[in-house]
Coordinates of C-alpha atoms in Angstrom, one line a residue:
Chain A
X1 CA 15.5 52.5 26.3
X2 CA 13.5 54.8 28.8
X3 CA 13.0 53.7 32.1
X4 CA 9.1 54.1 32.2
X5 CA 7.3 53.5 35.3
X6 CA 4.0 52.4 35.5
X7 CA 2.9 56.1 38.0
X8 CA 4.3 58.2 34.4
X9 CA 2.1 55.5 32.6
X10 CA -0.8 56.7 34.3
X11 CA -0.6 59.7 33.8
X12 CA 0.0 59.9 30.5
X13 CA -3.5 58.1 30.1
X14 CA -5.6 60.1 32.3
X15 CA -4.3 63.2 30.7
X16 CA -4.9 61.6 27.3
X17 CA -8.3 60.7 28.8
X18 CA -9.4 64.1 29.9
X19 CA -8.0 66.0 27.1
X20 CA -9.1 63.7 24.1
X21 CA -11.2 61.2 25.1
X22 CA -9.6 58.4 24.5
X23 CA -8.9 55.4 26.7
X24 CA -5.5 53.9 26.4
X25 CA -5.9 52.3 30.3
X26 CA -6.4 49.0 29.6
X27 CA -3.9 48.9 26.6
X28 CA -1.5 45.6 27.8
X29 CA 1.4 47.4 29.8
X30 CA 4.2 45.5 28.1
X31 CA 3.8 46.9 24.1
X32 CA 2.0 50.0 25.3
X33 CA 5.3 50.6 27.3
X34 CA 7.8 49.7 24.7
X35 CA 5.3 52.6 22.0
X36 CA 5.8 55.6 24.5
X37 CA 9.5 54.8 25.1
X38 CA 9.5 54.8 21.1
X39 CA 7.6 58.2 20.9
X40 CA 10.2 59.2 23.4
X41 CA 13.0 58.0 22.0
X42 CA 11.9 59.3 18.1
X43 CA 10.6 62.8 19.3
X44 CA 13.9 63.2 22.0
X45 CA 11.8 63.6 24.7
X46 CA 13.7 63.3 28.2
X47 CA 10.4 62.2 30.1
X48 CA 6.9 61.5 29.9
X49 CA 6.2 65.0 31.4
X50 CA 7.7 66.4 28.4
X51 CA 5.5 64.0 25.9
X52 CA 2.6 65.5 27.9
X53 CA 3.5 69.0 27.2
X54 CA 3.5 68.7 23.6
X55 CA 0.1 66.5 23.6
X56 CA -1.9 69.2 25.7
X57 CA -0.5 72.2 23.6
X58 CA -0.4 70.4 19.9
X59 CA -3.5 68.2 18.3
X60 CA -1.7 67.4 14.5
X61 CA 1.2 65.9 16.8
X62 CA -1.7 64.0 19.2
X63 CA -2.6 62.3 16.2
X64 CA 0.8 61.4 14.8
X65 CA 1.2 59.6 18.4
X66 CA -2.3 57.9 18.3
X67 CA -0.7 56.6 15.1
X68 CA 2.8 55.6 16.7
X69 CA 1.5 54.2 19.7
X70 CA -1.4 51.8 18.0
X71 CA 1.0 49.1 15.7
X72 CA 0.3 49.5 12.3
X73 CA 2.1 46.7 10.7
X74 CA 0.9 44.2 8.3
X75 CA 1.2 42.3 5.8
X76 CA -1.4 41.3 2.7
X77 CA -2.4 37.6 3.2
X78 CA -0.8 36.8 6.3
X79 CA -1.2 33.0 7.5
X80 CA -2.1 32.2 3.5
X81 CA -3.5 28.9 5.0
X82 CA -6.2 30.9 7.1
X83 CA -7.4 32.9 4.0
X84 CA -7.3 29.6 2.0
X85 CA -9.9 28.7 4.7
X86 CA -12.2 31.7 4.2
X87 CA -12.0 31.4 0.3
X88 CA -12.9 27.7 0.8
X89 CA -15.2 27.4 3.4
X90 CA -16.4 30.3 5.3
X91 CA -17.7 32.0 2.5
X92 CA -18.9 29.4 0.5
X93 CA -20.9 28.4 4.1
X94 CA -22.0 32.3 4.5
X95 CA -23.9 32.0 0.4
X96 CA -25.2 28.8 1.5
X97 CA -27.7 30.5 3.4
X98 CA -27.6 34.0 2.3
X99 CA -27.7 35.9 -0.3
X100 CA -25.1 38.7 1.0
X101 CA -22.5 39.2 3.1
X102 CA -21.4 41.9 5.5
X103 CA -17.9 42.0 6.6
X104 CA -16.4 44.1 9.4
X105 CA -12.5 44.6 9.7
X106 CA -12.2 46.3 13.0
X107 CA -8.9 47.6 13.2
X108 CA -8.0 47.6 9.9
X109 CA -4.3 49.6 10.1
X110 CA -3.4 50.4 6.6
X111 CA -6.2 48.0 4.8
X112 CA -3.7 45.1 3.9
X113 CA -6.4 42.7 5.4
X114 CA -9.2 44.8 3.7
X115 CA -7.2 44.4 0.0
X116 CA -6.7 40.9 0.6
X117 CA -10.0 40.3 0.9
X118 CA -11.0 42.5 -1.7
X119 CA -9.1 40.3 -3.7
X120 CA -10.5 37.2 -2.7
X121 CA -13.9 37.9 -3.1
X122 CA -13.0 39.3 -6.9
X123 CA -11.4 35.7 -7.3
X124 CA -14.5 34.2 -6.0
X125 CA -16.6 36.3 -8.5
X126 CA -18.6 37.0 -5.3
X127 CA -17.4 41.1 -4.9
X128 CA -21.0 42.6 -5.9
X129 CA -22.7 40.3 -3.0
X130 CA -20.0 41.9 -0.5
X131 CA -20.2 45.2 1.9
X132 CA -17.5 45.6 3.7
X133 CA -16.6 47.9 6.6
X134 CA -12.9 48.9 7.5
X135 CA -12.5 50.5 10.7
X136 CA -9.5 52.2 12.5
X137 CA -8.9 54.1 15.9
X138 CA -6.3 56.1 13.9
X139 CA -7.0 58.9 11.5
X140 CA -3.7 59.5 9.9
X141 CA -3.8 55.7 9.4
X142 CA -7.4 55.3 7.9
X143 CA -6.5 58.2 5.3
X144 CA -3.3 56.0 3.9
X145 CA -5.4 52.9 3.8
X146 CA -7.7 54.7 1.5
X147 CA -5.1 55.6 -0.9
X148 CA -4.8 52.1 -1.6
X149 CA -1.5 51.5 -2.0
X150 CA 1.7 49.5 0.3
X151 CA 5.1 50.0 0.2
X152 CA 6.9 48.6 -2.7
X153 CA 9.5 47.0 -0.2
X154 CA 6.6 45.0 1.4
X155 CA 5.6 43.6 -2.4
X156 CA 7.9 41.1 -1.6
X157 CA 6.8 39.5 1.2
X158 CA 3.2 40.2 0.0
X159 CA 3.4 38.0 -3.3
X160 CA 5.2 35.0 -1.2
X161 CA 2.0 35.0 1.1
X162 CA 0.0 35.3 -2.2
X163 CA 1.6 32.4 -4.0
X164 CA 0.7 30.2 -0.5
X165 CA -2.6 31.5 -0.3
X166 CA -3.1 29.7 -3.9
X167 CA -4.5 32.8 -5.9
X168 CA -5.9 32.3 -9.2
X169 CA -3.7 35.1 -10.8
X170 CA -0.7 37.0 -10.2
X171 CA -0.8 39.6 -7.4
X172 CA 0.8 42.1 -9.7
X173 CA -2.5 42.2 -11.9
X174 CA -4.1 44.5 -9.1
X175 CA -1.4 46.8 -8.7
X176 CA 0.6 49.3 -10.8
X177 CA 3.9 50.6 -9.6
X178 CA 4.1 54.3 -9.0
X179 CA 6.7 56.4 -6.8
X180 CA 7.6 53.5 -4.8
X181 CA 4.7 52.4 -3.9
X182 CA 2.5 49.2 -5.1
X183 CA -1.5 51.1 -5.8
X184 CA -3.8 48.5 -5.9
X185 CA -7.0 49.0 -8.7
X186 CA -9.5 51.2 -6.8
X187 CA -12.2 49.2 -8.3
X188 CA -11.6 46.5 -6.1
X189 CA -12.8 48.3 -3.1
X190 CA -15.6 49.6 -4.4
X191 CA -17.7 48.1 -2.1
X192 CA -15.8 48.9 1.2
X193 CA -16.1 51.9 2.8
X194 CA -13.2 52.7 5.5
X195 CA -14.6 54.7 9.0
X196 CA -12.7 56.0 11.8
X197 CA -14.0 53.8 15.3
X198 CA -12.6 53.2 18.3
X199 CA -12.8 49.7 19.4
X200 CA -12.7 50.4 23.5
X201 CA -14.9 53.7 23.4
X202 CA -16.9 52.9 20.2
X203 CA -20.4 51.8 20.3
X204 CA -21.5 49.0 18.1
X205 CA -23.3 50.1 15.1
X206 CA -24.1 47.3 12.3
X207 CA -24.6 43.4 12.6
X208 CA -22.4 41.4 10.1
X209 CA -22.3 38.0 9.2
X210 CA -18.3 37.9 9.7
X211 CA -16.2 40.2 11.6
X212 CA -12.4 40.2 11.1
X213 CA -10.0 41.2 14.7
X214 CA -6.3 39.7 14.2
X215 CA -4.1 40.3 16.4
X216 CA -5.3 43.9 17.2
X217 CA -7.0 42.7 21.1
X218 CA -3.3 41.3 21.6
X219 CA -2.3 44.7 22.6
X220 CA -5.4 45.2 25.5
X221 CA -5.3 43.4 28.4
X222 CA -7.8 41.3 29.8
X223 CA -10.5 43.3 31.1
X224 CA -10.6 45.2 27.6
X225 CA -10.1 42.4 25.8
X226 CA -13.3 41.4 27.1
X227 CA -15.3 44.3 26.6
X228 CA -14.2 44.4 23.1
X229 CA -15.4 40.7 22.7
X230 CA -18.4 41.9 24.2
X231 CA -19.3 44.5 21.3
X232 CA -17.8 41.8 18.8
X233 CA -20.1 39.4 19.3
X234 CA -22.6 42.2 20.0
X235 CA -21.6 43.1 16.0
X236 CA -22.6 39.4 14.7
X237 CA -25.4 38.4 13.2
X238 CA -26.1 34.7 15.1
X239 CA -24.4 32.2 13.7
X240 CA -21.8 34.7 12.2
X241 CA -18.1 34.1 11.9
X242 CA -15.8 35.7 14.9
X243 CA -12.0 35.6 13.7
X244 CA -9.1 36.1 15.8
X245 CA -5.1 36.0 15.3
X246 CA -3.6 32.6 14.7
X247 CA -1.9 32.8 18.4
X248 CA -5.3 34.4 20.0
X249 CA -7.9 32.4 22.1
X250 CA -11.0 33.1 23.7
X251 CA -11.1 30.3 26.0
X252 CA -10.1 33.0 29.2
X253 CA -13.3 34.9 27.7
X254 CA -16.5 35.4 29.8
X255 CA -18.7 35.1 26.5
X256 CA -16.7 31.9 25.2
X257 CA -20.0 29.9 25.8
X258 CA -21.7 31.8 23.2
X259 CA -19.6 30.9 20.8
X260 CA -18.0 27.4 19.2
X261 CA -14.9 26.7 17.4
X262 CA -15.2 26.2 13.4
X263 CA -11.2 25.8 12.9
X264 CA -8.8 26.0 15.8
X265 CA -5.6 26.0 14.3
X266 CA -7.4 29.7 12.6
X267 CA -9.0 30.9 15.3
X268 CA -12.4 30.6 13.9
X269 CA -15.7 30.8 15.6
X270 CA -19.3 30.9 15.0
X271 CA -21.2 32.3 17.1
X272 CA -24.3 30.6 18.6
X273 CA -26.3 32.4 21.7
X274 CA -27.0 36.0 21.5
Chain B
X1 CA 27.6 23.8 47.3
X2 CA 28.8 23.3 43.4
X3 CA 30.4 25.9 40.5
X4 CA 27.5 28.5 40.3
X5 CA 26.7 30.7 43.1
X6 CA 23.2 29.4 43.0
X7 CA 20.1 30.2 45.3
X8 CA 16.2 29.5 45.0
X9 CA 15.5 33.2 44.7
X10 CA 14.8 33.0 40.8
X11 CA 11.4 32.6 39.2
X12 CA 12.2 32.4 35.1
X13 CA 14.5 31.8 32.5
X14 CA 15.2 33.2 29.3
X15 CA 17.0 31.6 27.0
X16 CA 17.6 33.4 22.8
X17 CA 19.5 32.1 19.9
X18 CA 19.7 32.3 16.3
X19 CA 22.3 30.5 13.6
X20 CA 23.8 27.6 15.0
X21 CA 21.6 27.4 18.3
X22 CA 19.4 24.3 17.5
X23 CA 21.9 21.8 18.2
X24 CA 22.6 23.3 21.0
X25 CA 19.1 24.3 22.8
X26 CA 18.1 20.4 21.8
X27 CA 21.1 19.3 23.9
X28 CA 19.7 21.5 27.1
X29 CA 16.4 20.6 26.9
X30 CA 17.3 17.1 26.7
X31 CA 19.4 17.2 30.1
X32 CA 16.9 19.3 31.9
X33 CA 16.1 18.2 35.7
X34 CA 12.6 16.2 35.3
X35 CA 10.0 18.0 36.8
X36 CA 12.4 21.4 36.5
X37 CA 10.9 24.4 38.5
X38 CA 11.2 27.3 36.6
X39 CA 9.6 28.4 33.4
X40 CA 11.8 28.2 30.8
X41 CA 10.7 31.0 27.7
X42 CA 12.9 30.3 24.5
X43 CA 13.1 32.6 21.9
X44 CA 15.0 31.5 19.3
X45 CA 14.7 33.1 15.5
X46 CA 12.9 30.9 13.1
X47 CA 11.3 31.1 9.3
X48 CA 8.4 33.9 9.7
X49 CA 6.4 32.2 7.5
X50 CA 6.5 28.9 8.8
X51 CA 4.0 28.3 11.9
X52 CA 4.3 24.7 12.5
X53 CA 7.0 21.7 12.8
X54 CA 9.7 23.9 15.0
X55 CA 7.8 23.5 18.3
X56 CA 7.3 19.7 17.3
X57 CA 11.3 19.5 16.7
X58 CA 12.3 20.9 20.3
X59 CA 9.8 18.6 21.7
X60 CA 11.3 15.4 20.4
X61 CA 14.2 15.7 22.5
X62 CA 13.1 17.7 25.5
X63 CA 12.4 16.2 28.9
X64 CA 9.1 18.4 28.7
X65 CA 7.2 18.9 26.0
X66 CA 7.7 22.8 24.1
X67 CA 4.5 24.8 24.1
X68 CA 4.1 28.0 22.0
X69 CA 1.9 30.3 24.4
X70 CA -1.8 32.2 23.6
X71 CA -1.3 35.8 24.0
X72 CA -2.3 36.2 28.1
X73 CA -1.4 32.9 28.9
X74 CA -0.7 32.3 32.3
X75 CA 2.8 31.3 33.1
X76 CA 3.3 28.0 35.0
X77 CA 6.4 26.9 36.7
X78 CA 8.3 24.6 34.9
X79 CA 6.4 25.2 31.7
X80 CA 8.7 25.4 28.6
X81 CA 7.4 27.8 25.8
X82 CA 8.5 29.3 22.5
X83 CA 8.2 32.3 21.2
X84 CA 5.5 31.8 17.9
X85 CA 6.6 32.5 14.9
X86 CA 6.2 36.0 13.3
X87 CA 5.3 37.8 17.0
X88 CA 7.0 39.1 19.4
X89 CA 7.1 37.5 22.7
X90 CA 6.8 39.6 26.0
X91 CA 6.0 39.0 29.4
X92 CA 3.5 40.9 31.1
X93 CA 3.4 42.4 35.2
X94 CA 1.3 39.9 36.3
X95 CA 2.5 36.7 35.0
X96 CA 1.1 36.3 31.9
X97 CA 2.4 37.0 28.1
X98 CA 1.5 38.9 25.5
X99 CA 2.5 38.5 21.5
X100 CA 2.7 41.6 19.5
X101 CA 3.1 42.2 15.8
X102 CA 5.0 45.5 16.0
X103 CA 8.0 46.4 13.7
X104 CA 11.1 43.7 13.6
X105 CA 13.7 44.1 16.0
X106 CA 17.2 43.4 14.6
X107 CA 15.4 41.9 11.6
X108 CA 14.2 39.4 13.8
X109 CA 10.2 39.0 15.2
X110 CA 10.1 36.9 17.5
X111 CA 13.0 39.4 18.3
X112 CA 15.0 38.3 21.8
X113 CA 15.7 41.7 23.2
X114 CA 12.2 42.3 23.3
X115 CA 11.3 38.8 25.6
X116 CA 14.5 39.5 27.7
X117 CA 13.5 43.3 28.5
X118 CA 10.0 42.5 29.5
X119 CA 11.1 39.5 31.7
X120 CA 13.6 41.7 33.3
X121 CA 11.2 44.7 33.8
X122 CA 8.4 41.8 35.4
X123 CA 11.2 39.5 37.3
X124 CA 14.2 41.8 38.1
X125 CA 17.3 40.3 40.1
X126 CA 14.9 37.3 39.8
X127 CA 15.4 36.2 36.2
X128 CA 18.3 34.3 34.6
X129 CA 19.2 35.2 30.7
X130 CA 21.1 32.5 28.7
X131 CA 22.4 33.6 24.9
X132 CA 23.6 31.2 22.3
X133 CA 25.1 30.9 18.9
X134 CA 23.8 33.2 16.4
X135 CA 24.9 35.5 13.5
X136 CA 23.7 38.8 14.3
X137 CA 23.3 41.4 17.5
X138 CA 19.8 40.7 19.1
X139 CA 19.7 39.7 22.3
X140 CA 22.7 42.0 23.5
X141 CA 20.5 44.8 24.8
X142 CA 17.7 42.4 26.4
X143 CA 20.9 40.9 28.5
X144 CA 22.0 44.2 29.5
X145 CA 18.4 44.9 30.7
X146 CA 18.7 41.6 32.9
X147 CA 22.0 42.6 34.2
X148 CA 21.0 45.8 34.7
X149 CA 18.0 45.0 36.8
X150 CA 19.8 42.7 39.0
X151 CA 19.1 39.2 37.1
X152 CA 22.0 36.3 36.2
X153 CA 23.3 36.3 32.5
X154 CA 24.9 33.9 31.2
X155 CA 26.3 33.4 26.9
X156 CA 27.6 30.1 25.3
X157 CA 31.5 30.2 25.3
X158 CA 32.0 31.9 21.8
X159 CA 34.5 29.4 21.2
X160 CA 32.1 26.7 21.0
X161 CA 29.2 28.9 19.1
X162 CA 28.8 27.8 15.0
X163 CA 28.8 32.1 14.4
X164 CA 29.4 33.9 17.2
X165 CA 28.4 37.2 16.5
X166 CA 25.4 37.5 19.4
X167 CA 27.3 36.3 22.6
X168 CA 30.3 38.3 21.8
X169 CA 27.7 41.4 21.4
X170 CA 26.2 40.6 24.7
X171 CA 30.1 40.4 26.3
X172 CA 30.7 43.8 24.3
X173 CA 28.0 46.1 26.4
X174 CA 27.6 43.9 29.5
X175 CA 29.3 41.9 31.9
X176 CA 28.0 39.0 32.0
X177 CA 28.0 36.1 34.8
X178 CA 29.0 33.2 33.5
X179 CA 30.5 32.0 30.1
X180 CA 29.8 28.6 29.7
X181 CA 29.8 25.4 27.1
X182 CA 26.5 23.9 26.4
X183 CA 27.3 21.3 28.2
X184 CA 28.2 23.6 31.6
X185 CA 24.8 25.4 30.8
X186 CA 23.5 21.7 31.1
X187 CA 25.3 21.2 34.5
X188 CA 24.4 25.1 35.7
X189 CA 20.5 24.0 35.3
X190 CA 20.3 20.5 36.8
X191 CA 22.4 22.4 39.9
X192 CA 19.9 25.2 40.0
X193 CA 17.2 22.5 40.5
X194 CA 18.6 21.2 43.0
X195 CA 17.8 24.5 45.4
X196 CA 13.6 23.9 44.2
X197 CA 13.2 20.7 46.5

């Protein structure tokens, strides 16, 4: 492991600032540390400076590191009990006063959390009443996401979250096997439409009636994390659904007053003052 | 004054295990000091799947009750937390934690190395590691960040461990303070206390 201090940190940001425009500052020191020394350690650079070098001189390899720095892993139904709760009751409370829904995953990494509800929603014969937006800071990641498929490997894992979650079929009805990887049936995401947005520099540019963030404000710190809540709640219609990682809170929040907690063990809110 | 060369300068302590380490973190938590000082962050591997019931088990026996933390939770002195299940645990400049969901670490998330390098990097010289039984090599390199920065490390005696496999990889890179049996970790804690009031 590289011995990063926080002054190469620094740099490394304003640089990336300056030269790209985006604003890696706030990003919690802890994981953002551990991703450079990963970019190091993968790309054998001896020091920041060198990591610097190649950013200022090389775009393509900018946005491989956007992609290596911001964590792109997931799984398809993670917590199965959460997405049991949106199937039975955030939804079904969304229709009860609506006759449409417009979802927003904001930060969507490779769309695992997108096909899952893409699945959901077929299984709740509720798809053609559903827009959904997927967005990503990361290119390279937003491009694989639309290819609609995950590693074979992760199938595994995938189907055991599916078989808690309680689906109505078997996962491997949306999927067909080819070159190692599972490619789920494009029809399923006809109605979502995948866009490129950076959560810290974007500005907010729909209302929705739910708005999907797990565990993607973990890696901010606190003053971002509340900016970012800011344009969330911003992004909700009132009395829209805010929902968070199972190990998330807003209770440090400055806007926590404008929302209330529908399930706490899930981490969702509604949101109540504009 | 006692075994240890002990002194109040600490602020933390870390404390991993894997495969065989229940019976034995149970035991310490049990024997720990009543109103103990220092925060005490376990990270211990559990099922990835399963988010409730392990936090409820340490608590039983523990002289405190076991908290799993928010991400940017504030740590509190003499607070005992766990990592959550299926993130990574770290400790932030500042005071505070933060979970992540990157990759696995030695096919482990919560993964120890990860909890133990960020402690070191936030408390230096003033963090203490402890390693326990377990059956594969995480933990090794988040000790040798401890040691490295100047912090205490101490592994369960492999003799007494159920698989041995991590404290003998954390003797392999580093040289670590103390060896000890659970019940001398017991005794190491309730000394450290002491120096607090």
């Amino acid at each position: 492991m590289h011995n990063i201090e926080i002054t190469d940190l620094r740099k490394l940001t304003e640089f990336i600032q300056n030269k790209y425009g985006y604003d890696f500052t706030n990003y919690a020191m802890s994981s953002f540390r551990r991703r450079i020394g990963r970019v190091l350690e993968l790309n054998k650079f001896p020091s920041i400076d060198h990591l610097i070098k190649k950013i200022s001189s090389d775009a393509e390899f900018f946005e491989e590191f956007v992609s290596e720095i911001t964590v792109n892993v997931t799984e398809m139904f993670r917590d199965p009990s959460f997405w049991r709760e949106v199937r039975d009751h955030i939804i079904p409370n969304i229709l009860l006063n609506h006759q449409s829904i417009n979802i927003w995953h904001a930060g969507c990494s490779s769309g695992e959390e997108v096909f899952s509800m893409a699945i959901l929603l077929r299984e709740m014969g509720i798809e053609d009443k559903v827009k959904i937006i997927a967005t990503d800071i990361d290119k390279s990641i937003l491009s694989k996401a639309k290819r609609l498929s995950v590693p074979i490997k992760n199938m595994d894992l995938n189907e055991k979250n599916y078989i808690r979650f309680q689906g109505s079929e078997n996962l491997s009805k949306y999927y067909t096997e080819q070159n190692g990887r599972a490619v789920l049936d494009t029809s399923l995401v006809e109605n979502v439409s995948f866009r490129e947005h950076d959560l810290v520099k974007g500005i907010v540019f729909n209302k929705f009636d739910l708005v999907l963030c797990r565990n993607v404000m973990i890696y901010f710190n606190q003053i971002l994390q509340n900016d970012v809540l800011k344009k969330l709640h911003e992004s909700l219609f009132r009395y829209g659904y805010l929902i968070i990682g199972s190990k998330e809170s807003l209770i440090w929040c400055e806007i926590a007053n404008k929302f209330i907690v529908v399930n706490n063990e899930e981490k969702i809110y509604k949101k109540i003052k504009d | 004054m006692g075994k240890f060369n002990l002194s109040n300068k600490y602020k933390a302590i870390t404390i991993g295990g894997s495969a065989g380490s229940f019976q034995g973190i149970t035991k310490i938590l049990s024997k720990l000091p009543k109103g103990m000082s220092l925060p005490i962050v376990l990270c211990l591997h559990r099922l990835k799947h399963v988010r409730n019931g392990f936090v409820e088990a340490l608590s039983i026996k523990s002289t405190k009750p076991v908290v799993e933390p928010y991400d940017k939770e504030s740590i509190k002195r003499g607070n005992i937390y766990l990592a959550p299940s299926n993130y990574h645990l770290s400790v932030e400049l500042g005071n505070k934690f933060s979970l992540s969901t990157e990759e696995m670490i030695n096919n482990s998330r919560p993964a120890i190395d990860i909890t133990m390098e960020t402690a070191a990097y936030t408390y230096n010289q003033k963090l203490i590691g402890i390693l326990l039984s377990g059956a594969n090599k995480d933990g090794a390199k988040g000790m040798k960040a401890i040691k490295d920065r100047g912090g205490l490390t101490i592994v369960q005696d492999p003799s007494e461990c159920m698989i041995n496999t991590m404290p003998q990889a954390a003797l392999d890179i580093t040289d670590i303070d103390y060896i000890l049996k659970i019940e001398e970790i017991v005794e190491f804690l309730n000394e450290l206390d002491k120096y607090y009031h």
